[in-house]
mmCIF file of C-alpha atoms in Angstrom:
data_model
loop_
_atom_site.group_PDB
_atom_site.id
_atom_site.type_symbol
_atom_site.label_atom_id
_atom_site.label_comp_id
_atom_site.label_asym_id
_atom_site.label_seq_id
_atom_site.Cartn_x
_atom_site.Cartn_y
_atom_site.Cartn_z
ATOM 1 C CA UNK E 1 130.134 -118.069 -54.611
ATOM 2 C CA UNK E 2 127.078 -117.643 -57.427
ATOM 3 C CA UNK E 3 126.396 -114.714 -59.194
ATOM 4 C CA UNK E 4 122.670 -115.411 -60.439
ATOM 5 C CA UNK E 5 121.774 -113.881 -63.913
ATOM 6 C CA UNK E 6 119.191 -110.293 -63.320
ATOM 7 C CA UNK E 7 117.114 -110.273 -66.151
ATOM 8 C CA UNK E 8 116.719 -106.458 -65.529
ATOM 9 C CA UNK E 9 120.240 -106.051 -65.575
ATOM 10 C CA UNK E 10 120.218 -107.444 -69.472
ATOM 11 C CA UNK E 11 122.927 -110.070 -67.802
ATOM 12 C CA UNK E 12 123.780 -113.121 -69.741
ATOM 13 C CA UNK E 13 127.142 -114.459 -69.098
ATOM 14 C CA UNK E 14 129.698 -115.993 -71.301
ATOM 15 C CA UNK E 15 130.088 -119.632 -70.633
ATOM 16 C CA UNK E 16 132.675 -120.366 -73.710
ATOM 17 C CA UNK E 17 136.344 -119.346 -72.566
ATOM 18 C CA UNK E 18 137.880 -119.946 -76.123
ATOM 19 C CA UNK E 19 135.019 -116.937 -77.029
ATOM 20 C CA UNK E 20 136.291 -115.056 -74.407
ATOM 21 C CA UNK E 21 139.833 -115.226 -75.193
ATOM 22 C CA UNK E 22 139.392 -114.400 -78.725
ATOM 23 C CA UNK E 23 137.424 -111.100 -77.685
ATOM 24 C CA UNK E 24 140.514 -110.067 -76.007
ATOM 25 C CA UNK E 25 143.245 -111.170 -78.073
ATOM 26 C CA UNK E 26 141.019 -108.420 -80.507
ATOM 27 C CA UNK E 27 142.705 -105.931 -78.389
ATOM 28 C CA UNK E 28 145.866 -104.370 -80.742
ATOM 29 C CA UNK E 29 146.391 -101.074 -78.605
ATOM 30 C CA UNK E 30 145.124 -98.837 -82.179
ATOM 31 C CA UNK E 31 147.155 -95.852 -82.473
ATOM 32 C CA UNK E 32 150.609 -97.680 -82.279
ATOM 33 C CA UNK E 33 153.400 -95.987 -83.513
ATOM 34 C CA UNK E 34 157.266 -96.703 -83.177
ATOM 35 C CA UNK E 35 159.818 -94.328 -81.517
ATOM 36 C CA UNK E 36 162.671 -94.512 -82.399
ATOM 37 C CA UNK E 37 163.035 -98.677 -82.236
ATOM 38 C CA UNK E 38 159.791 -99.266 -79.429
ATOM 39 C CA UNK E 39 156.246 -98.953 -79.951
ATOM 40 C CA UNK E 40 153.815 -96.773 -78.029
ATOM 41 C CA UNK E 41 150.858 -98.052 -77.783
ATOM 42 C CA UNK E 42 147.987 -95.325 -78.246
ATOM 43 C CA UNK E 43 146.548 -96.315 -74.558
ATOM 44 C CA UNK E 44 147.945 -98.608 -71.416
ATOM 45 C CA UNK E 45 144.288 -98.933 -70.117
ATOM 46 C CA UNK E 46 141.656 -100.748 -71.178
ATOM 47 C CA UNK E 47 138.299 -100.563 -69.140
ATOM 48 C CA UNK E 48 135.650 -103.725 -69.441
ATOM 49 C CA UNK E 49 132.033 -102.271 -68.669
ATOM 50 C CA UNK E 50 129.503 -105.460 -67.156
ATOM 51 C CA UNK E 51 132.866 -108.306 -66.804
ATOM 52 C CA UNK E 52 130.446 -110.744 -64.927
ATOM 53 C CA UNK E 53 131.911 -113.508 -63.044
ATOM 54 C CA UNK E 54 134.973 -112.299 -64.618
ATOM 55 C CA UNK E 55 135.166 -114.261 -67.349
ATOM 56 C CA UNK E 56 136.484 -112.146 -70.482
ATOM 57 C CA UNK E 57 138.188 -110.352 -67.071
ATOM 58 C CA UNK E 58 140.504 -113.574 -66.224
ATOM 59 C CA UNK E 59 142.628 -112.894 -70.234
ATOM 60 C CA UNK E 60 142.081 -108.972 -69.929
ATOM 61 C CA UNK E 61 143.922 -109.505 -66.639
ATOM 62 C CA UNK E 62 147.828 -111.762 -67.936
ATOM 63 C CA UNK E 63 147.795 -108.975 -71.444
ATOM 64 C CA UNK E 64 150.679 -107.832 -68.985
ATOM 65 C CA UNK E 65 150.663 -104.177 -71.533
ATOM 66 C CA UNK E 66 147.418 -103.470 -70.967
ATOM 67 C CA UNK E 67 146.172 -102.200 -66.651
ATOM 68 C CA UNK E 68 142.834 -104.145 -66.925
ATOM 69 C CA UNK E 69 139.857 -102.218 -64.932
ATOM 70 C CA UNK E 70 136.122 -103.260 -64.753
ATOM 71 C CA UNK E 71 132.990 -101.450 -63.981
ATOM 72 C CA UNK E 72 130.040 -102.666 -62.504
ATOM 73 C CA UNK E 73 126.807 -101.669 -62.101
ATOM 74 C CA UNK E 74 125.422 -105.595 -59.435
ATOM 75 C CA UNK E 75 127.019 -104.624 -55.989
ATOM 76 C CA UNK E 76 126.694 -109.216 -56.347
ATOM 77 C CA UNK E 77 129.362 -109.130 -59.229
ATOM 78 C CA UNK E 78 131.416 -107.004 -57.572
ATOM 79 C CA UNK E 79 131.392 -109.043 -54.770
ATOM 80 C CA UNK E 80 132.408 -111.758 -56.589
ATOM 81 C CA UNK E 81 135.306 -110.179 -58.676
ATOM 82 C CA UNK E 82 136.686 -108.667 -55.620
ATOM 83 C CA UNK E 83 136.906 -112.089 -53.911
ATOM 84 C CA UNK E 84 138.265 -114.448 -56.635
ATOM 85 C CA UNK E 85 140.633 -111.356 -59.113
ATOM 86 C CA UNK E 86 142.777 -109.712 -56.194
ATOM 87 C CA UNK E 87 144.353 -108.184 -59.419
ATOM 88 C CA UNK E 88 141.439 -105.755 -59.885
ATOM 89 C CA UNK E 89 141.696 -104.693 -56.077
ATOM 90 C CA UNK E 90 141.453 -100.817 -56.895
ATOM 91 C CA UNK E 91 140.791 -101.456 -60.232
ATOM 92 C CA UNK E 92 137.017 -101.697 -59.877
ATOM 93 C CA UNK E 93 134.548 -99.271 -60.226
ATOM 94 C CA UNK E 94 130.901 -99.824 -58.357
ATOM 95 C CA UNK E 95 128.895 -97.432 -60.662
ATOM 96 C CA UNK E 96 126.958 -97.044 -63.607
ATOM 97 C CA UNK E 97 128.473 -96.265 -66.883
ATOM 98 C CA UNK E 98 126.180 -94.452 -68.787
ATOM 99 C CA UNK E 99 125.395 -92.242 -65.577
ATOM 100 C CA UNK E 100 129.385 -92.632 -64.449
ATOM 101 C CA UNK E 101 131.371 -88.753 -64.850
ATOM 102 C CA UNK E 102 133.453 -88.856 -68.720
ATOM 103 C CA UNK E 103 136.617 -88.013 -66.861
ATOM 104 C CA UNK E 104 135.838 -90.493 -64.118
ATOM 105 C CA UNK E 105 136.792 -92.833 -66.088
ATOM 106 C CA UNK E 106 139.104 -95.753 -66.475
ATOM 107 C CA UNK E 107 140.665 -95.490 -63.086
ATOM 108 C CA UNK E 108 138.434 -92.901 -60.558
ATOM 109 C CA UNK E 109 140.088 -90.020 -61.325
ATOM 110 C CA UNK E 110 138.754 -86.686 -61.541
ATOM 111 C CA UNK E 111 139.903 -84.707 -64.671
ATOM 112 C CA UNK E 112 141.122 -87.564 -66.590
ATOM 113 C CA UNK E 113 142.321 -86.937 -69.776
ATOM 114 C CA UNK E 114 144.094 -90.054 -71.322
ATOM 115 C CA UNK E 115 143.536 -93.395 -74.108
ATOM 116 C CA UNK E 116 141.733 -95.568 -72.866
ATOM 117 C CA UNK E 117 140.025 -99.048 -75.264
ATOM 118 C CA UNK E 118 136.438 -100.202 -73.940
ATOM 119 C CA UNK E 119 135.073 -103.618 -74.591
ATOM 120 C CA UNK E 120 133.106 -106.051 -73.029
ATOM 121 C CA UNK E 121 129.878 -108.264 -73.322
ATOM 122 C CA UNK E 122 127.610 -105.767 -73.460
ATOM 123 C CA UNK E 123 123.892 -105.996 -72.456
ATOM 124 C CA UNK E 124 122.075 -105.621 -75.344
ATOM 125 C CA UNK E 125 119.571 -103.466 -73.680
ATOM 126 C CA UNK E 126 121.743 -100.408 -73.084
ATOM 127 C CA UNK E 127 124.399 -101.522 -76.263
ATOM 128 C CA UNK E 128 123.796 -98.071 -78.667
ATOM 129 C CA UNK E 129 124.064 -95.959 -75.354
ATOM 130 C CA UNK E 130 127.094 -97.010 -74.491
ATOM 131 C CA UNK E 131 128.546 -96.254 -78.525
ATOM 132 C CA UNK E 132 127.547 -93.500 -77.941
ATOM 133 C CA UNK E 133 128.782 -92.605 -75.117
ATOM 134 C CA UNK E 134 131.882 -93.869 -76.886
ATOM 135 C CA UNK E 135 130.868 -91.486 -79.185
ATOM 136 C CA UNK E 136 131.514 -88.578 -77.058
ATOM 137 C CA UNK E 137 134.476 -89.122 -75.857
ATOM 138 C CA UNK E 138 135.552 -90.564 -78.705
ATOM 139 C CA UNK E 139 138.940 -88.926 -78.250
ATOM 140 C CA UNK E 140 139.888 -90.436 -76.005
ATOM 141 C CA UNK E 141 138.478 -94.024 -76.964
ATOM 142 C CA UNK E 142 140.824 -95.443 -79.670
ATOM 143 C CA UNK E 143 139.774 -98.559 -79.685
ATOM 144 C CA UNK E 144 136.952 -100.208 -78.409
ATOM 145 C CA UNK E 145 135.774 -104.580 -78.460
ATOM 146 C CA UNK E 146 132.545 -105.813 -78.025
ATOM 147 C CA UNK E 147 129.693 -108.699 -77.737
ATOM 148 C CA UNK E 148 126.307 -107.278 -79.432
ATOM 149 C CA UNK E 149 122.309 -107.854 -80.395
ATOM 150 C CA UNK E 150 123.879 -109.420 -83.767
ATOM 151 C CA UNK E 151 121.758 -107.496 -85.468
ATOM 152 C CA UNK E 152 122.954 -104.392 -83.971
ATOM 153 C CA UNK E 153 126.636 -104.863 -84.679
ATOM 154 C CA UNK E 154 125.452 -105.875 -88.148
ATOM 155 C CA UNK E 155 123.796 -102.557 -88.367
ATOM 156 C CA UNK E 156 126.815 -100.414 -87.121
ATOM 157 C CA UNK E 157 129.102 -102.110 -89.749
ATOM 158 C CA UNK E 158 126.871 -101.942 -92.635
ATOM 159 C CA UNK E 159 127.866 -99.223 -95.424
ATOM 160 C CA UNK E 160 125.827 -97.773 -98.013
ATOM 161 C CA UNK E 161 122.820 -99.156 -100.204
ATOM 162 C CA UNK E 162 122.247 -101.596 -97.044
ATOM 163 C CA UNK E 163 118.981 -101.952 -95.691
ATOM 164 C CA UNK E 164 120.875 -102.354 -91.739
ATOM 165 C CA UNK E 165 122.726 -98.723 -92.600
ATOM 166 C CA UNK E 166 121.308 -96.226 -91.024
ATOM 167 C CA UNK E 167 121.865 -93.729 -88.111
ATOM 168 C CA UNK E 168 123.820 -95.352 -85.913
ATOM 169 C CA UNK E 169 126.210 -96.335 -88.801
ATOM 170 C CA UNK E 170 127.049 -93.021 -90.414
ATOM 171 C CA UNK E 171 127.297 -91.609 -86.859
ATOM 172 C CA UNK E 172 129.824 -94.141 -85.732
ATOM 173 C CA UNK E 173 131.746 -94.795 -88.953
ATOM 174 C CA UNK E 174 132.543 -90.825 -89.291
ATOM 175 C CA UNK E 175 134.696 -91.814 -86.862
ATOM 176 C CA UNK E 176 135.445 -95.163 -86.710
ATOM 177 C CA UNK E 177 136.940 -98.227 -88.643
ATOM 178 C CA UNK E 178 134.907 -100.531 -88.220
ATOM 179 C CA UNK E 179 134.948 -104.567 -88.571
ATOM 180 C CA UNK E 180 131.821 -107.167 -87.917
ATOM 181 C CA UNK E 181 134.274 -109.936 -86.598
ATOM 182 C CA UNK E 182 131.829 -113.105 -85.784
ATOM 183 C CA UNK E 183 128.907 -114.043 -84.578
ATOM 184 C CA UNK E 184 128.362 -116.246 -81.320
ATOM 185 C CA UNK E 185 125.858 -119.151 -80.727
ATOM 186 C CA UNK E 186 123.581 -118.454 -77.741
ATOM 187 C CA UNK E 187 123.978 -121.684 -76.259
ATOM 188 C CA UNK E 188 127.299 -120.106 -75.067
ATOM 189 C CA UNK E 189 125.616 -117.364 -72.405
ATOM 190 C CA UNK E 190 124.036 -118.713 -69.299
ATOM 191 C CA UNK E 191 120.951 -118.471 -69.178
ATOM 192 C CA UNK E 192 120.891 -118.081 -73.376
ATOM 193 C CA UNK E 193 119.357 -115.558 -75.146
ATOM 194 C CA UNK E 194 116.608 -115.403 -77.523
ATOM 195 C CA UNK E 195 118.996 -113.838 -80.292
ATOM 196 C CA UNK E 196 122.214 -114.548 -81.961
ATOM 197 C CA UNK E 197 124.835 -112.513 -80.892
ATOM 198 C CA UNK E 198 128.536 -110.679 -83.203
ATOM 199 C CA UNK E 199 131.233 -109.134 -81.973
ATOM 200 C CA UNK E 200 132.386 -105.759 -82.897
ATOM 201 C CA UNK E 201 135.795 -103.811 -83.237
ATOM 202 C CA UNK E 202 136.103 -100.501 -83.765
ATOM 203 C CA UNK E 203 139.587 -98.525 -83.764
ATOM 204 C CA UNK E 204 139.607 -94.810 -84.351
ATOM 205 C CA UNK E 205 140.187 -92.869 -87.601
ATOM 206 C CA UNK E 206 142.563 -90.154 -88.214
ATOM 207 C CA UNK E 207 139.796 -87.650 -88.491
ATOM 208 C CA UNK E 208 140.051 -84.635 -85.723
ATOM 209 C CA UNK E 209 137.434 -82.874 -88.059
ATOM 210 C CA UNK E 210 134.768 -83.560 -90.195
ATOM 211 C CA UNK E 211 134.520 -80.370 -92.661
ATOM 212 C CA UNK E 212 131.834 -79.600 -91.308
ATOM 213 C CA UNK E 213 129.653 -78.150 -88.665
ATOM 214 C CA UNK E 214 129.064 -81.307 -86.859
ATOM 215 C CA UNK E 215 126.209 -80.382 -84.895
ATOM 216 C CA UNK E 216 124.014 -79.917 -87.696
ATOM 217 C CA UNK E 217 125.775 -83.737 -89.984
ATOM 218 C CA UNK E 218 123.777 -85.046 -86.966
ATOM 219 C CA UNK E 219 120.713 -82.757 -87.504
ATOM 220 C CA UNK E 220 120.874 -83.746 -91.602
ATOM 221 C CA UNK E 221 121.530 -87.638 -90.658
ATOM 222 C CA UNK E 222 118.664 -87.895 -87.976
ATOM 223 C CA UNK E 223 116.044 -86.184 -89.812
ATOM 224 C CA UNK E 224 117.779 -88.216 -93.348
ATOM 225 C CA UNK E 225 116.943 -91.579 -91.661
ATOM 226 C CA UNK E 226 114.087 -90.279 -89.449
ATOM 227 C CA UNK E 227 111.456 -91.662 -92.754
ATOM 228 C CA UNK E 228 114.010 -93.547 -94.357
ATOM 229 C CA UNK E 229 112.473 -94.521 -97.246
ATOM 230 C CA UNK E 230 111.384 -91.641 -99.147
ATOM 231 C CA UNK E 231 113.665 -89.519 -100.222
ATOM 232 C CA UNK E 232 116.335 -86.699 -98.594
ATOM 233 C CA UNK E 233 114.162 -83.449 -100.678
ATOM 234 C CA UNK E 234 111.189 -84.822 -97.843
ATOM 235 C CA UNK E 235 113.063 -86.550 -95.592
ATOM 236 C CA UNK E 236 115.167 -82.584 -95.259
ATOM 237 C CA UNK E 237 112.265 -80.509 -95.550
ATOM 238 C CA UNK E 238 111.856 -79.240 -91.651
ATOM 239 C CA UNK E 239 115.509 -78.320 -92.268
ATOM 240 C CA UNK E 240 114.923 -75.955 -94.658
ATOM 241 C CA UNK E 241 116.945 -76.986 -96.941
ATOM 242 C CA UNK E 242 119.571 -73.912 -98.857
ATOM 243 C CA UNK E 243 118.850 -73.061 -102.691
ATOM 244 C CA UNK E 244 121.925 -75.234 -102.827
ATOM 245 C CA UNK E 245 121.121 -78.715 -101.028
ATOM 246 C CA UNK E 246 117.718 -79.067 -103.453
ATOM 247 C CA UNK E 247 119.681 -78.363 -106.271
ATOM 248 C CA UNK E 248 122.508 -81.288 -105.417
ATOM 249 C CA UNK E 249 121.326 -85.051 -106.573
ATOM 250 C CA UNK E 250 121.750 -86.321 -103.284
ATOM 251 C CA UNK E 251 117.966 -84.646 -102.258
ATOM 252 C CA UNK E 252 116.421 -87.197 -105.466
ATOM 253 C CA UNK E 253 118.123 -90.353 -102.861
ATOM 254 C CA UNK E 254 117.349 -92.281 -100.070
ATOM 255 C CA UNK E 255 119.565 -91.374 -96.716
ATOM 256 C CA UNK E 256 120.310 -95.174 -97.372
ATOM 257 C CA UNK E 257 122.278 -94.304 -100.273
ATOM 258 C CA UNK E 258 124.561 -92.108 -99.245
ATOM 259 C CA UNK E 259 128.147 -92.650 -97.803
ATOM 260 C CA UNK E 260 129.804 -90.361 -94.237
ATOM 261 C CA UNK E 261 131.765 -88.080 -96.448
ATOM 262 C CA UNK E 262 128.342 -87.622 -99.132
ATOM 263 C CA UNK E 263 126.464 -86.772 -95.547
ATOM 264 C CA UNK E 264 128.930 -83.947 -94.863
ATOM 265 C CA UNK E 265 128.516 -82.429 -98.785
ATOM 266 C CA UNK E 266 124.859 -82.552 -98.022
ATOM 267 C CA UNK E 267 125.553 -81.153 -94.635
ATOM 268 C CA UNK E 268 127.917 -78.071 -96.118
ATOM 269 C CA UNK E 269 124.832 -77.713 -99.074
ATOM 270 C CA UNK E 270 123.170 -77.146 -96.023
ATOM 271 C CA UNK E 271 124.382 -74.874 -93.954
ATOM 272 C CA UNK E 272 122.838 -70.986 -94.998
ATOM 273 C CA UNK E 273 125.985 -68.432 -94.745
ATOM 274 C CA UNK E 274 126.162 -66.631 -91.877
#
């Protein structure tokens, strides 16, 4: 049975088994704590997004520390997985990750609150949307390992002062420790994409609260980068900064110069007392 990669789904099937194995091995069970003498992992379930023909899936299934689920929108791929991976019986969600209710992840059970990791060779056309959905579920997703277009991966992992540093960098780094793992050549895919790929790992930090109004924080970050060549004094004018904010030295900098912690400080200054 042959599965044809579909351009409209952004499918580029990984062919290199060593890279697939390397990606699978990046899952650490992040959040592991010691309970007496026995390590207890923060999650036991793993959800692979867009498994295609199971090149990565096969290595996830060999790791008995985790229970692997997959979510796939392509009917042809779903049929292929059912035929070739009997261990996935009852573990395949034939659905769109972006549109499925979060409480149905990873195993189709409603009102689910248990943690799970996310992994995949993500379709490049929806990879940032995948990350934003993960961000919304951050208290349930302690670890993410994914393949992205290299430029997106670099943007997510970039720090302050870098031209790639932007909205996605700040919003994700507020909640996750992020590492750019390695670059992948186009030739290891079928069909080869026109760009290089980059593999990222994201591991949830210990923050449960930013220490500021989160909605305001997102607003400040998005407005700050909307005109990234301007100083924040100009970029944040539509938000009607308080006197305290206007007096801050942050206002004479550009958004790309501020760390996550500094954006939090600025958000606190931007907030009018009720």
